[in-house]
Amino acid sequence: MDRAIFDRMAELDQTHWWYTARRQILSAFIAREIRPPAGARILEIGCATGHNVPMLRRFGTVDAVEMDGESRVTASKRLGIDVRDASLPELVGVPEHHYDLVALLDVIEHVGDDRAALAAIARRLRPGGRILLTVPAHQWMWSGHDVLNHHHRRYSRKALVALVRDSGLKLDRIGYFNSILFPLAVAARMARKLTGKEGKDDALPPAPVNRLFAALFGAEAYLLGRVPLPPGLSLVAVVSAT
C-alpha cells in the first residue's frame, strides 16, 4: 500500500468505527468459532500498524510480521515486540509447524499468487491449527479505494471457496460480515464514482456518526457465526490443513 495509507491507518485505527467494531467482531468470532487452546501460539501476517495484535493477545502469545518498513517500526514500538520482515508467499524466517492460529486479516488480496501464499501459511500451522482469513467481497464493488490500497482483487464467496480448496486446505466456515451497513456502503461508493472522489472514504466521521456506525457494525459481533448474514463488504473464513 502507499505510505499515506499506512500513515492514515496509524492515525485512525484506535478511533474509527471500522477498526474498533471490526476488532470487536473478530474477537467474538475467534472465541466462539475457533476457540484456540490455552497458551496458543498465534501469528498475524501483515499486521500493518499492529492494531489487531492486542485483540489477538487475548487468546495467546502473538508473533507479527509486516513487509512495510515504517509500519514495522510503528507496530514494534506500539507492541513492545520485534515485528519481523516477511512477505508472502516466502515467509522467510517464519517457523513451520509452529502456530495454533494464523490471522490473515485483509491481506491476501494484496498478494499476486494467493494460492501459493495460502499453501505457505498452511505449513506454519501445528497439527489442528487454523487460519482466520478476511477479504474484501464482491469484485463489482471494485473502486479507487482498491487501487489506492494496491489490491489485486476482491473475492466472491465462490472464488474464496475455490482458492481454499485449490490450495489443498479444508474450509471449516465461511460467511459474509459488515452486512448491516452494506447498502449504505454501496450507495456511498457509487456516489464517489460519480463525483470523482473514489478512494476518499477513510475520514473520521463526526463523533455521533462514528458512534452510530460503530454500534451498528459492532452488533455483528453477536450475529457472526450464529446466523448467516446477508452479503456484506467482507468475507470471513476459517481454514485448516487437510
Coordinates of N, CA and C in Angstrom, one line a residue:
M1 N 0.8 -1.2 0.0 CA 0.0 0.0 0.0 C 0.9 1.2 0.0
D2 N 0.3 2.4 -0.4 CA 1.0 3.6 -0.4 C 1.3 4.0 1.0
R3 N 2.5 4.8 1.2 CA 2.9 5.2 2.5 C 1.7 6.0 3.2
A4 N 1.0 6.8 2.5 CA 0.0 7.6 3.0 C -1.1 6.8 3.6
I5 N -1.4 5.6 3.1 CA -2.4 4.7 3.6 C -2.1 4.2 5.0
F6 N -0.8 3.8 5.1 CA -0.3 3.3 6.4 C -0.3 4.5 7.5
D7 N 0.1 5.7 7.0 CA 0.1 6.8 8.0 C -1.3 7.1 8.4
R8 N -2.3 7.1 7.5 CA -3.7 7.4 7.9 C -4.2 6.3 8.8
M9 N -3.8 5.0 8.5 CA -4.2 3.9 9.4 C -3.7 4.2 10.8
A10 N -2.5 4.6 11.0 CA -1.9 4.8 12.3 C -2.7 5.9 13.0
E11 N -3.2 6.9 12.3 CA -4.0 8.0 12.9 C -5.3 7.5 13.4
L12 N -5.9 6.6 12.7 CA -7.4 6.3 12.9 C -7.7 5.0 13.5
D13 N -6.7 4.1 13.6 CA -7.0 2.7 14.0 C -7.5 2.5 15.4
Q14 N -7.4 3.5 16.3 CA -7.9 3.4 17.6 C -9.3 4.1 17.8
T15 N -9.7 4.8 16.8 CA -10.9 5.6 17.0 C -12.0 5.4 15.9
H16 N -11.6 5.1 14.7 CA -12.5 5.0 13.5 C -13.4 3.8 13.7
W17 N -14.7 3.9 13.5 CA -15.7 2.9 13.7 C -15.4 1.6 13.0
W18 N -14.8 1.6 11.8 CA -14.5 0.4 11.1 C -13.5 -0.4 11.8
Y19 N -12.4 0.2 12.4 CA -11.4 -0.6 13.1 C -11.9 -1.1 14.4
T20 N -12.5 -0.2 15.2 CA -12.9 -0.6 16.5 C -14.0 -1.7 16.5
A21 N -15.0 -1.6 15.7 CA -16.1 -2.6 15.6 C -15.5 -3.9 15.0
R22 N -14.7 -3.8 14.0 CA -14.1 -5.0 13.4 C -13.4 -5.8 14.4
R23 N -12.6 -5.2 15.2 CA -11.9 -5.9 16.3 C -12.8 -6.6 17.2
Q24 N -13.9 -5.9 17.6 CA -14.9 -6.5 18.5 C -15.5 -7.7 17.8
I25 N -15.9 -7.6 16.6 CA -16.5 -8.7 15.8 C -15.5 -9.9 15.8
L26 N -14.3 -9.7 15.4 CA -13.3 -10.8 15.2 C -13.0 -11.4 16.5
S27 N -12.9 -10.6 17.6 CA -12.6 -11.2 18.9 C -13.7 -12.2 19.3
A28 N -15.0 -11.8 19.1 CA -16.1 -12.6 19.5 C -16.1 -13.9 18.6
F29 N -15.8 -13.7 17.3 CA -15.8 -14.8 16.4 C -14.7 -15.8 16.7
I30 N -13.5 -15.4 17.1 CA -12.5 -16.3 17.5 C -12.9 -17.1 18.7
A31 N -13.4 -16.4 19.7 CA -13.8 -17.0 20.9 C -14.9 -18.1 20.7
R32 N -15.8 -17.8 19.8 CA -17.0 -18.7 19.6 C -16.7 -19.8 18.6
E33 N -16.0 -19.5 17.5 CA -15.9 -20.4 16.4 C -14.5 -21.1 16.3
I34 N -13.5 -20.5 16.8 CA -12.1 -21.1 16.7 C -11.7 -21.7 18.0
R35 N -11.9 -21.0 19.1 CA -11.6 -21.5 20.4 C -10.1 -22.0 20.5
P36 N -9.1 -21.1 20.3 CA -7.8 -21.5 20.4 C -7.4 -22.2 21.7
P37 N -6.5 -23.1 21.7 CA -6.1 -23.8 23.0 C -5.5 -22.8 24.0
A38 N -5.5 -23.2 25.3 CA -4.8 -22.3 26.2 C -3.3 -22.2 25.9
G39 N -2.8 -21.0 26.0 CA -1.4 -20.7 25.6 C -1.2 -20.8 24.2
A40 N -2.1 -20.5 23.3 CA -2.0 -20.7 21.9 C -0.9 -19.8 21.3
R41 N -0.2 -20.4 20.3 CA 0.8 -19.6 19.6 C 0.1 -19.0 18.3
I42 N 0.1 -17.7 18.2 CA -0.6 -17.0 17.2 C 0.3 -16.2 16.3
L43 N 0.1 -16.2 15.0 CA 0.8 -15.3 14.1 C -0.1 -14.4 13.3
E44 N 0.2 -13.1 13.3 CA -0.6 -12.3 12.4 C 0.4 -11.9 11.3
I45 N -0.1 -12.2 10.1 CA 0.7 -11.8 8.9 C 0.1 -10.5 8.3
G46 N 1.0 -9.6 8.0 CA 0.5 -8.3 7.5 C -0.1 -7.5 8.6
C47 N 0.6 -7.3 9.7 CA 0.0 -6.7 10.9 C -0.1 -5.1 10.7
A48 N 0.5 -4.6 9.7 CA 0.4 -3.1 9.5 C 0.9 -2.4 10.7
T49 N 0.0 -1.5 11.3 CA 0.4 -0.7 12.4 C 0.3 -1.4 13.7
G50 N -0.1 -2.7 13.7 CA -0.2 -3.5 14.9 C -1.5 -3.4 15.7
H51 N -2.5 -2.8 15.0 CA -3.7 -2.5 15.8 C -4.6 -3.8 16.1
N52 N -4.4 -4.9 15.5 CA -5.1 -6.1 15.8 C -4.4 -7.0 16.9
V53 N -3.1 -6.7 17.1 CA -2.4 -7.6 18.0 C -2.9 -7.6 19.4
P54 N -3.2 -6.5 20.0 CA -3.8 -6.6 21.4 C -5.0 -7.4 21.5
M55 N -5.9 -7.4 20.5 CA -7.1 -8.2 20.4 C -6.7 -9.7 20.4
L56 N -5.7 -10.0 19.5 CA -5.3 -11.4 19.4 C -4.6 -11.9 20.6
R57 N -4.0 -11.0 21.4 CA -3.3 -11.5 22.6 C -4.2 -12.0 23.7
R58 N -5.5 -11.7 23.5 CA -6.5 -12.3 24.5 C -6.5 -13.8 24.4
F59 N -6.0 -14.4 23.3 CA -6.1 -15.8 23.0 C -4.8 -16.5 23.1
G60 N -3.7 -15.8 23.3 CA -2.4 -16.5 23.3 C -1.2 -15.5 23.1
T61 N -0.1 -16.1 22.8 CA 1.1 -15.3 22.5 C 1.2 -15.0 21.0
V62 N 1.4 -13.8 20.7 CA 1.3 -13.3 19.3 C 2.7 -12.9 18.7
D63 N 3.0 -13.5 17.6 CA 4.1 -13.0 16.7 C 3.5 -12.2 15.6
A64 N 4.2 -11.3 15.0 CA 3.7 -10.5 13.9 C 4.7 -10.2 12.9
V65 N 4.3 -10.2 11.6 CA 5.2 -9.9 10.5 C 4.5 -8.8 9.7
E66 N 5.4 -8.0 9.1 CA 4.9 -6.9 8.2 C 6.0 -6.6 7.2
M67 N 5.6 -6.4 5.9 CA 6.6 -6.1 4.9 C 7.0 -4.6 4.8
D68 N 6.1 -3.7 5.2 CA 6.4 -2.3 5.1 C 7.3 -1.9 6.2
G69 N 8.4 -1.3 5.9 CA 9.4 -1.0 7.0 C 8.9 0.0 8.0
E70 N 8.3 1.1 7.6 CA 7.9 2.1 8.6 C 6.8 1.6 9.4
S71 N 5.9 0.8 8.9 CA 4.8 0.2 9.7 C 5.4 -0.8 10.7
R72 N 6.4 -1.5 10.3 CA 7.1 -2.4 11.2 C 7.6 -1.6 12.4
V73 N 8.2 -0.5 12.2 CA 8.7 0.3 13.3 C 7.6 0.8 14.2
T74 N 6.5 1.3 13.6 CA 5.4 1.8 14.3 C 4.8 0.6 15.2
A75 N 4.6 -0.5 14.6 CA 4.0 -1.7 15.3 C 4.9 -2.1 16.4
S76 N 6.2 -2.2 16.1 CA 7.1 -2.7 17.2 C 7.1 -1.8 18.4
K77 N 7.1 -0.5 18.1 CA 7.1 0.5 19.3 C 5.8 0.4 20.0
R78 N 4.7 0.2 19.3 CA 3.4 0.1 20.0 C 3.3 -1.1 20.8
L79 N 3.8 -2.2 20.3 CA 3.5 -3.5 20.9 C 4.6 -4.0 21.8
G80 N 5.8 -3.4 21.7 CA 6.9 -3.9 22.5 C 7.4 -5.2 22.1
I81 N 7.3 -5.5 20.8 CA 7.9 -6.8 20.3 C 8.6 -6.5 19.0
D82 N 9.4 -7.4 18.6 CA 10.1 -7.3 17.3 C 9.2 -7.8 16.2
V83 N 8.6 -6.9 15.5 CA 7.8 -7.3 14.3 C 8.7 -7.6 13.2
R84 N 8.6 -8.8 12.6 CA 9.6 -9.2 11.7 C 9.2 -8.8 10.2
D85 N 10.2 -8.8 9.4 CA 10.0 -8.5 8.0 C 9.9 -9.9 7.3
A86 N 8.7 -10.1 6.7 CA 8.5 -11.3 5.9 C 7.3 -11.1 5.0
S87 N 7.5 -11.5 3.7 CA 6.5 -11.3 2.7 C 5.9 -12.6 2.3
L88 N 4.7 -12.6 1.7 CA 4.1 -13.8 1.1 C 4.4 -13.9 -0.4
P89 N 4.6 -15.1 -0.9 CA 4.4 -16.4 -0.2 C 5.7 -16.9 0.5
E90 N 6.8 -16.2 0.5 CA 8.1 -16.8 1.0 C 8.1 -17.0 2.5
L91 N 7.6 -16.0 3.3 CA 7.6 -16.1 4.8 C 9.0 -16.6 5.3
V92 N 10.0 -16.0 4.8 CA 11.4 -16.3 5.2 C 11.6 -16.0 6.7
G93 N 12.1 -17.0 7.4 CA 12.3 -16.9 8.8 C 11.1 -17.2 9.7
V94 N 10.0 -17.4 9.2 CA 8.8 -17.8 10.0 C 8.8 -19.3 10.1
P95 N 8.8 -19.8 11.4 CA 9.0 -21.3 11.6 C 7.8 -22.0 11.1
E96 N 8.0 -23.2 10.6 CA 7.0 -24.1 10.1 C 6.4 -25.0 11.3
H97 N 5.2 -25.4 11.1 CA 4.5 -26.3 12.1 C 4.6 -25.8 13.5
H98 N 4.3 -24.5 13.7 CA 4.6 -23.8 14.9 C 3.3 -23.2 15.5
Y99 N 2.3 -22.8 14.7 CA 1.3 -21.9 15.2 C -0.1 -22.6 15.3
D100 N -0.8 -22.3 16.4 CA -2.2 -22.8 16.5 C -3.2 -21.9 15.7
L101 N -2.9 -20.7 15.5 CA -3.7 -19.8 14.7 C -2.9 -18.8 13.9
V102 N -3.2 -18.7 12.7 CA -2.6 -17.6 11.8 C -3.7 -16.7 11.4
A103 N -3.6 -15.4 11.7 CA -4.6 -14.4 11.3 C -4.1 -13.7 10.1
L104 N -4.9 -13.7 9.1 CA -4.6 -13.0 7.8 C -5.8 -12.1 7.5
L105 N -5.7 -10.9 8.0 CA -6.9 -10.0 8.1 C -6.8 -8.9 7.0
D106 N -7.5 -9.1 5.9 CA -7.5 -8.2 4.8 C -6.1 -8.1 4.2
V107 N -5.5 -9.2 3.9 CA -4.1 -9.2 3.5 C -3.9 -9.9 2.1
I108 N -4.6 -11.0 2.0 CA -4.3 -11.9 0.8 C -4.7 -11.2 -0.5
E109 N -5.6 -10.3 -0.5 CA -6.0 -9.5 -1.7 C -4.8 -8.7 -2.2
H110 N -3.8 -8.5 -1.4 CA -2.6 -7.7 -1.8 C -1.6 -8.6 -2.4
V111 N -1.8 -9.9 -2.5 CA -0.7 -10.8 -2.9 C -1.1 -11.3 -4.3
G112 N -0.1 -11.3 -5.2 CA -0.3 -11.7 -6.6 C -0.7 -13.2 -6.6
D113 N 0.1 -14.1 -6.0 CA -0.2 -15.5 -6.1 C -0.8 -15.9 -4.7
D114 N -2.1 -15.7 -4.6 CA -2.8 -16.0 -3.4 C -2.8 -17.5 -3.0
R115 N -2.8 -18.4 -4.1 CA -2.8 -19.8 -3.8 C -1.5 -20.2 -3.2
A116 N -0.4 -19.8 -3.7 CA 0.9 -20.1 -3.1 C 1.0 -19.5 -1.7
A117 N 0.5 -18.4 -1.5 CA 0.5 -17.7 -0.2 C -0.2 -18.6 0.9
L118 N -1.4 -19.0 0.5 CA -2.2 -19.9 1.5 C -1.5 -21.2 1.8
A119 N -0.9 -21.8 0.7 CA -0.2 -23.0 0.9 C 1.0 -22.8 1.8
A120 N 1.7 -21.7 1.7 CA 2.9 -21.4 2.6 C 2.4 -21.2 4.0
I121 N 1.3 -20.5 4.2 CA 0.8 -20.3 5.5 C 0.4 -21.6 6.2
A122 N -0.2 -22.5 5.4 CA -0.6 -23.8 6.0 C 0.6 -24.5 6.6
R123 N 1.8 -24.4 6.0 CA 2.9 -25.1 6.5 C 3.4 -24.5 7.9
R124 N 2.9 -23.4 8.2 CA 3.2 -22.8 9.5 C 2.3 -23.3 10.7
L125 N 1.3 -24.0 10.3 CA 0.3 -24.5 11.3 C 0.8 -25.7 12.1
R126 N 0.6 -25.8 13.3 CA 0.7 -27.0 14.1 C -0.4 -27.9 13.8
P127 N -0.3 -29.2 14.1 CA -1.5 -30.1 13.9 C -2.7 -29.6 14.6
G128 N -3.8 -29.5 13.9 CA -5.0 -28.9 14.5 C -5.1 -27.4 14.4
G129 N -4.0 -26.7 13.9 CA -4.0 -25.3 13.7 C -5.0 -24.8 12.7
R130 N -5.3 -23.5 12.7 CA -6.3 -22.9 11.8 C -5.9 -21.6 11.3
I131 N -6.4 -21.2 10.2 CA -6.2 -19.9 9.6 C -7.5 -19.1 9.7
L132 N -7.4 -17.8 10.2 CA -8.5 -16.9 10.2 C -8.3 -15.9 9.0
L133 N -9.2 -15.9 8.1 CA -8.9 -15.2 6.8 C -10.1 -14.2 6.6
T134 N -9.8 -12.9 6.4 CA -10.8 -12.0 5.9 C -10.4 -11.3 4.7
V135 N -11.3 -11.1 3.8 CA -11.0 -10.4 2.5 C -12.2 -9.5 2.1
P136 N -11.9 -8.5 1.2 CA -13.0 -7.7 0.7 C -13.8 -8.5 -0.3
A137 N -15.1 -8.3 -0.2 CA -16.0 -9.1 -1.1 C -16.5 -8.3 -2.3
H138 N -16.9 -9.0 -3.3 CA -17.6 -8.5 -4.5 C -16.7 -7.7 -5.4
Q139 N -16.3 -8.4 -6.5 CA -15.5 -7.7 -7.5 C -16.2 -6.5 -8.1
W140 N -17.6 -6.6 -8.2 CA -18.3 -5.4 -8.7 C -18.2 -4.2 -7.9
M141 N -17.7 -4.4 -6.6 CA -17.5 -3.2 -5.8 C -16.2 -2.6 -6.0
W142 N -15.4 -3.1 -6.9 CA -14.1 -2.5 -7.2 C -14.1 -1.0 -7.4
S143 N -13.2 -0.3 -6.8 CA -13.2 1.2 -6.9 C -11.8 1.7 -6.7
G144 N -11.7 3.1 -6.7 CA -10.5 3.7 -6.4 C -9.9 3.3 -5.1
H145 N -10.7 3.0 -4.1 CA -10.3 2.5 -2.8 C -9.4 1.3 -3.0
D146 N -9.8 0.4 -3.8 CA -9.0 -0.8 -4.0 C -7.6 -0.5 -4.8
V147 N -7.7 0.4 -5.7 CA -6.5 0.8 -6.4 C -5.5 1.5 -5.4
L148 N -6.0 2.4 -4.6 CA -5.1 3.1 -3.7 C -4.5 2.1 -2.7
N149 N -5.2 1.0 -2.3 CA -4.7 0.0 -1.4 C -3.9 -1.1 -2.0
H150 N -3.7 -1.0 -3.3 CA -2.9 -2.0 -4.1 C -3.5 -3.4 -4.0
H151 N -4.8 -3.5 -4.1 CA -5.5 -4.8 -4.1 C -5.3 -5.4 -5.5
H152 N -5.1 -6.7 -5.6 CA -5.2 -7.4 -6.8 C -6.6 -7.8 -7.2
R153 N -7.4 -7.9 -6.2 CA -8.8 -8.5 -6.5 C -9.7 -8.3 -5.3
R154 N -11.0 -8.4 -5.4 CA -11.9 -8.6 -4.4 C -12.4 -10.0 -4.6
Y155 N -13.1 -10.6 -3.6 CA -13.5 -12.0 -3.7 C -15.0 -12.2 -3.7
S156 N -15.5 -13.1 -4.6 CA -16.8 -13.6 -4.4 C -16.7 -14.8 -3.4
R157 N -17.8 -15.2 -2.9 CA -17.8 -16.4 -2.0 C -17.3 -17.6 -2.7
K158 N -17.8 -17.8 -4.0 CA -17.4 -18.9 -4.8 C -15.9 -18.9 -5.0
A159 N -15.3 -17.7 -5.3 CA -13.9 -17.6 -5.6 C -13.0 -17.9 -4.4
L160 N -13.5 -17.5 -3.2 CA -12.8 -17.8 -2.0 C -12.8 -19.3 -1.6
V161 N -14.0 -19.9 -1.8 CA -14.1 -21.4 -1.6 C -13.1 -22.1 -2.5
A162 N -13.1 -21.7 -3.8 CA -12.2 -22.3 -4.8 C -10.7 -22.1 -4.4
L163 N -10.4 -20.9 -3.9 CA -9.0 -20.6 -3.6 C -8.5 -21.6 -2.4
V164 N -9.4 -21.7 -1.4 CA -9.0 -22.6 -0.3 C -8.8 -24.0 -0.7
R165 N -9.7 -24.5 -1.5 CA -9.6 -25.9 -1.9 C -8.5 -26.1 -2.9
D166 N -8.3 -25.2 -3.8 CA -7.1 -25.3 -4.8 C -5.8 -25.2 -4.0
S167 N -5.8 -24.6 -2.9 CA -4.5 -24.5 -2.1 C -4.3 -25.8 -1.2
G168 N -5.2 -26.8 -1.4 CA -5.0 -28.0 -0.6 C -5.5 -27.9 0.8
L169 N -6.3 -27.0 1.1 CA -6.8 -26.7 2.5 C -8.2 -27.1 2.7
K170 N -8.7 -27.2 3.9 CA -10.0 -27.5 4.3 C -10.7 -26.3 4.8
L171 N -11.9 -26.0 4.2 CA -12.7 -24.9 4.6 C -13.7 -25.3 5.7
D172 N -13.4 -24.7 6.9 CA -14.3 -25.1 8.0 C -15.5 -24.2 8.1
R173 N -15.4 -22.9 7.8 CA -16.5 -22.0 7.9 C -16.3 -20.8 6.9
I174 N -17.3 -20.3 6.3 CA -17.2 -19.1 5.5 C -18.5 -18.3 5.6
G175 N -18.4 -17.0 5.6 CA -19.6 -16.2 5.6 C -19.3 -14.7 5.4
Y176 N -20.3 -14.0 5.1 CA -20.2 -12.5 5.0 C -20.2 -11.8 6.3
F177 N -19.6 -10.7 6.4 CA -19.8 -9.7 7.5 C -19.7 -8.3 7.0
N178 N -19.8 -7.3 7.9 CA -20.1 -5.9 7.5 C -21.3 -5.9 6.6
S179 N -22.3 -6.5 7.0 CA -23.6 -6.6 6.2 C -24.6 -5.5 6.6
I180 N -24.7 -5.1 7.8 CA -25.7 -4.2 8.3 C -25.5 -2.9 7.5
L181 N -24.3 -2.4 7.3 CA -24.1 -1.1 6.7 C -23.8 -1.3 5.2
F182 N -23.9 -2.5 4.7 CA -23.6 -2.8 3.3 C -24.4 -1.9 2.3
P183 N -25.7 -1.8 2.4 CA -26.5 -0.9 1.5 C -26.0 0.5 1.4
L184 N -25.7 1.0 2.6 CA -25.1 2.4 2.7 C -23.8 2.5 2.0
A185 N -22.9 1.5 2.2 CA -21.6 1.4 1.6 C -21.7 1.4 0.1
V186 N -22.6 0.6 -0.4 CA -22.8 0.5 -1.9 C -23.2 1.9 -2.4
A187 N -24.1 2.5 -1.8 CA -24.6 3.8 -2.2 C -23.5 4.9 -2.2
A188 N -22.7 4.9 -1.1 CA -21.6 5.8 -0.9 C -20.6 5.6 -2.0
R189 N -20.2 4.4 -2.2 CA -19.2 4.1 -3.2 C -19.6 4.5 -4.6
M190 N -20.9 4.2 -4.9 CA -21.4 4.6 -6.2 C -21.4 6.1 -6.4
A191 N -21.7 6.8 -5.3 CA -21.7 8.3 -5.4 C -20.3 8.8 -5.6
R192 N -19.4 8.2 -4.9 CA -18.0 8.7 -5.1 C -17.5 8.4 -6.5
K193 N -17.9 7.3 -7.1 CA -17.5 7.1 -8.5 C -18.1 8.2 -9.4
L194 N -19.3 8.6 -9.2 CA -20.0 9.6 -10.0 C -19.4 11.0 -9.8
T195 N -18.9 11.2 -8.6 CA -18.3 12.6 -8.3 C -16.8 12.7 -8.4
G196 N -16.2 11.5 -8.8 CA -14.7 11.5 -8.9 C -14.0 11.6 -7.6
K197 N -14.6 11.1 -6.5 CA -13.9 11.2 -5.2 C -13.6 9.8 -4.7
E198 N -13.3 8.8 -5.7 CA -13.1 7.5 -5.3 C -11.8 7.4 -4.4
G199 N -11.9 6.5 -3.4 CA -10.7 6.3 -2.5 C -10.7 7.2 -1.3
K200 N -11.6 8.3 -1.3 CA -11.6 9.2 -0.2 C -12.7 8.8 0.8
D201 N -12.5 7.6 1.4 CA -13.6 7.1 2.3 C -13.0 6.7 3.6
D202 N -11.8 7.3 4.0 CA -11.2 6.9 5.3 C -11.3 7.9 6.3
A203 N -12.0 9.0 6.1 CA -12.0 10.1 7.0 C -12.8 9.7 8.3
L204 N -12.4 10.3 9.4 CA -13.1 10.0 10.6 C -14.4 10.8 10.6
P205 N -15.6 10.2 10.7 CA -16.8 11.0 10.6 C -17.1 11.8 11.9
P206 N -18.0 12.7 11.9 CA -18.4 13.3 13.2 C -18.6 12.3 14.3
A207 N -18.3 12.7 15.5 CA -18.4 11.8 16.6 C -19.7 11.0 16.7
P208 N -20.9 11.7 16.6 CA -22.2 11.0 16.7 C -22.3 9.9 15.6
V209 N -21.9 10.2 14.4 CA -22.0 9.3 13.3 C -21.0 8.1 13.5
N210 N -19.8 8.5 14.0 CA -18.8 7.4 14.3 C -19.3 6.4 15.3
R211 N -20.0 7.0 16.4 CA -20.5 6.1 17.4 C -21.7 5.2 16.9
L212 N -22.5 5.8 16.0 CA -23.6 5.1 15.5 C -23.2 4.0 14.6
F213 N -22.2 4.3 13.7 CA -21.7 3.2 12.8 C -21.0 2.1 13.6
A214 N -20.2 2.5 14.6 CA -19.6 1.5 15.5 C -20.6 0.6 16.1
A215 N -21.7 1.2 16.6 CA -22.7 0.3 17.2 C -23.4 -0.6 16.2
L216 N -23.7 -0.1 15.0 CA -24.4 -0.9 14.0 C -23.5 -2.0 13.5
F217 N -22.3 -1.7 13.2 CA -21.3 -2.7 12.7 C -21.0 -3.6 13.8
G218 N -20.8 -3.1 15.0 CA -20.4 -3.9 16.2 C -21.5 -4.9 16.6
A219 N -22.7 -4.6 16.2 CA -23.8 -5.6 16.5 C -23.6 -6.9 15.9
E220 N -22.8 -6.9 14.8 CA -22.5 -8.2 14.1 C -21.6 -9.1 15.0
A221 N -21.0 -8.6 16.0 CA -20.3 -9.5 17.0 C -21.2 -10.6 17.6
Y222 N -22.4 -10.2 17.7 CA -23.4 -11.2 18.4 C -24.0 -12.1 17.3
L223 N -23.8 -11.8 16.0 CA -24.5 -12.5 15.0 C -23.6 -13.4 14.2
L224 N -22.4 -12.9 13.9 CA -21.4 -13.7 13.0 C -21.1 -15.1 13.6
G225 N -21.4 -16.1 12.8 CA -21.2 -17.4 13.2 C -22.4 -18.1 13.8
R226 N -23.4 -17.2 14.3 CA -24.6 -17.8 14.9 C -25.7 -17.8 13.9
V227 N -25.8 -16.8 13.0 CA -26.8 -16.8 11.9 C -26.1 -16.4 10.7
P228 N -26.6 -16.9 9.5 CA -26.0 -16.5 8.2 C -26.3 -15.0 8.0
L229 N -25.3 -14.2 7.8 CA -25.5 -12.8 7.5 C -25.7 -12.6 6.0
P230 N -26.5 -11.7 5.6 CA -26.6 -11.4 4.1 C -25.3 -10.8 3.6
P231 N -25.2 -10.7 2.2 CA -24.0 -10.2 1.6 C -23.5 -8.9 2.3
G232 N -22.2 -8.8 2.5 CA -21.6 -7.7 3.1 C -20.4 -7.2 2.4
L233 N -19.7 -6.3 3.0 CA -18.5 -5.7 2.4 C -17.3 -6.7 2.5
S234 N -17.4 -7.7 3.4 CA -16.3 -8.6 3.6 C -16.7 -10.0 3.7
L235 N -15.8 -10.9 3.5 CA -15.9 -12.3 3.8 C -15.0 -12.8 4.9
V236 N -15.4 -13.7 5.7 CA -14.5 -14.3 6.7 C -14.5 -15.8 6.5
A237 N -13.4 -16.4 6.7 CA -13.3 -17.9 6.5 C -12.4 -18.4 7.6
V238 N -12.7 -19.6 8.0 CA -11.8 -20.4 8.9 C -11.3 -21.6 8.2
V239 N -10.0 -21.8 8.1 CA -9.4 -22.8 7.2 C -8.5 -23.6 8.1
S240 N -8.4 -24.9 7.7 CA -7.4 -25.8 8.4 C -6.7 -26.6 7.4
A241 N -5.6 -27.2 7.8 CA -4.8 -28.1 6.9 C -5.5 -29.4 6.8
T242 N -5.5 -30.0 5.6 CA -6.1 -31.3 5.5 C -5.3 -32.5 6.0

